[in-house]
PDB file of C-alpha atoms in Angstrom:
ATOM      1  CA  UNK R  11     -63.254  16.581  40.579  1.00  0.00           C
ATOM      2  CA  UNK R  12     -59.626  16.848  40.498  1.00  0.00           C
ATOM      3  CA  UNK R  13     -57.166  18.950  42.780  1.00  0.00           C
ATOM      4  CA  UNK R  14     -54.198  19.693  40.844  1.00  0.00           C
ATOM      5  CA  UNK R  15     -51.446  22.335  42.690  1.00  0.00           C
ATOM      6  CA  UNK R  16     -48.087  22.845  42.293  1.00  0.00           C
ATOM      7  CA  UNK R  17     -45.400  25.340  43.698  1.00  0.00           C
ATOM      8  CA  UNK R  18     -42.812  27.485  41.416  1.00  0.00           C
ATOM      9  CA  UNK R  19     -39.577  28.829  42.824  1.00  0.00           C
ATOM     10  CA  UNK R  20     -36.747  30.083  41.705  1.00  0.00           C
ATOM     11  CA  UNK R  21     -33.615  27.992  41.513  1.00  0.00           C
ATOM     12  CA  UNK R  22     -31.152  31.020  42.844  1.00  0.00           C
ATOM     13  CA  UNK R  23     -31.669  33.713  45.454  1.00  0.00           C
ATOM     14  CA  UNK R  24     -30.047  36.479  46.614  1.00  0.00           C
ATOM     15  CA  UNK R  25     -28.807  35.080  50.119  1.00  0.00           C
ATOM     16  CA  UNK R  26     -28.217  31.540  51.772  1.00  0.00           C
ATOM     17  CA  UNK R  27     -30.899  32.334  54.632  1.00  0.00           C
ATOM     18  CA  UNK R  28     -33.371  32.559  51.911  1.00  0.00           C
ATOM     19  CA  UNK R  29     -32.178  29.499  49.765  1.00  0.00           C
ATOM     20  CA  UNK R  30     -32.893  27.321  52.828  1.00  0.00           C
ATOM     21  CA  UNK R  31     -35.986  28.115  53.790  1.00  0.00           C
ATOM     22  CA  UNK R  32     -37.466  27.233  50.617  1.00  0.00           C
ATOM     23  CA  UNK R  33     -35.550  24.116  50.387  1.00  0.00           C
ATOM     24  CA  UNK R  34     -36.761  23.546  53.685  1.00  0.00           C
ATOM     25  CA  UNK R  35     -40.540  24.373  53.452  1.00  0.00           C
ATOM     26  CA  UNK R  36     -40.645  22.413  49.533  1.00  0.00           C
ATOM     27  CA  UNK R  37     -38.705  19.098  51.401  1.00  0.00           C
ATOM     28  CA  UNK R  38     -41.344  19.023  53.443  1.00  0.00           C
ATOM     29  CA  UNK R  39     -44.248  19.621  51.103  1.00  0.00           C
ATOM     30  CA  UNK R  40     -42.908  16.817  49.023  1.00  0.00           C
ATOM     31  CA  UNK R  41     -42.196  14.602  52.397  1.00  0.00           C
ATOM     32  CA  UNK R  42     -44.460  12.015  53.737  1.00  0.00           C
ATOM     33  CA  UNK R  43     -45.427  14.170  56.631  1.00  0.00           C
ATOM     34  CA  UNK R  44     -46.572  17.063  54.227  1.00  0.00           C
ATOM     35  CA  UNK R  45     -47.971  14.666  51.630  1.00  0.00           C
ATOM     36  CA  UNK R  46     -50.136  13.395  54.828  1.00  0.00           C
ATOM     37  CA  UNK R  47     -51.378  16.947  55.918  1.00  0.00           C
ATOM     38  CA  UNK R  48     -52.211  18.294  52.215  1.00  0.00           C
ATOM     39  CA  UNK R  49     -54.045  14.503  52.332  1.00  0.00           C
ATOM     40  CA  UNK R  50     -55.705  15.038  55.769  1.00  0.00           C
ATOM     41  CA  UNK R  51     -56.631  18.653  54.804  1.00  0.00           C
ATOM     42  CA  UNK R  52     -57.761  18.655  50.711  1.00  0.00           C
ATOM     43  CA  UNK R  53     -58.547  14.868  50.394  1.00  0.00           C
ATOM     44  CA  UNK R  54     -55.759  14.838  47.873  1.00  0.00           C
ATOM     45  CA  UNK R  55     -53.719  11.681  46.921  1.00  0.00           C
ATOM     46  CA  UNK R  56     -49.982  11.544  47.779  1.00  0.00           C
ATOM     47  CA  UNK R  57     -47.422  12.178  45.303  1.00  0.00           C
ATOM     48  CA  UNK R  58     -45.841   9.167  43.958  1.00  0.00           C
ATOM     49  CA  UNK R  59     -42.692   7.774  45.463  1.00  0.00           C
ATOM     50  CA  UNK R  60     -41.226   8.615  41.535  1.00  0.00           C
ATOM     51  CA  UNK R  61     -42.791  12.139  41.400  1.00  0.00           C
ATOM     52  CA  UNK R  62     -40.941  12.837  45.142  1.00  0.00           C
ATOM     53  CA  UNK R  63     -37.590  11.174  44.038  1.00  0.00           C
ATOM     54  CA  UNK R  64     -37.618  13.604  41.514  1.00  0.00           C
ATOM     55  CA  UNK R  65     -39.081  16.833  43.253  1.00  0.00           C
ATOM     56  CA  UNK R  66     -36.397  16.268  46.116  1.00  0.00           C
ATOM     57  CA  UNK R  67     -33.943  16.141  43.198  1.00  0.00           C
ATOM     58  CA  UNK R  68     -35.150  19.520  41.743  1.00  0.00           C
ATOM     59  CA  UNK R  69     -35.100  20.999  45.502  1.00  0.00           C
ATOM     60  CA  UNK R  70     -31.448  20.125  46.135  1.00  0.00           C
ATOM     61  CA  UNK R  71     -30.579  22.108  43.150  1.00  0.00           C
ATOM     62  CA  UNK R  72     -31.741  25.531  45.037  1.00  0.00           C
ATOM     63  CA  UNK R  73     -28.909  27.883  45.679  1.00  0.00           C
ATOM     64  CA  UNK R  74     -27.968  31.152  47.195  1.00  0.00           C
ATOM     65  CA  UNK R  75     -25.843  33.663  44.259  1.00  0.00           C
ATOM     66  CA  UNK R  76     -22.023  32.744  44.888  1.00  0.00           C
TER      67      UNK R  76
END
């Protein structure tokens, strides 16, 4: 059996508050730490060093409307 999840957000919101706090909570989904407690808590395997490079690239692109 295979446990496949992923997370869709939008790439703009309405304020700066908001922005962060999804930048925030996805960094540290994608983060060691977070890729240790989905581990510890599903049994899943860790994403790959390549797969975080570029999900922390995707994250840093989240902003608030200018």
């Amino acid at each position: 059996m295979v446990l496949v999840s992923f997370h869709v957000v939008c790439t703009t919101y309405a304020d700066q508050k908001t922005a962060d706090l999804v930048k925030a909570f996805e960094s540290y989904v994608v983060s060691d730490a977070g890729q240790k407690a989905a581990a510890d808590a599903a049994k899943s395997a860790p994403l790959s060093k390549a797969l975080q490079d570029k999900a922390l690239k995707s994250i840093e692109s989240i902003k608030a409307k200018s």
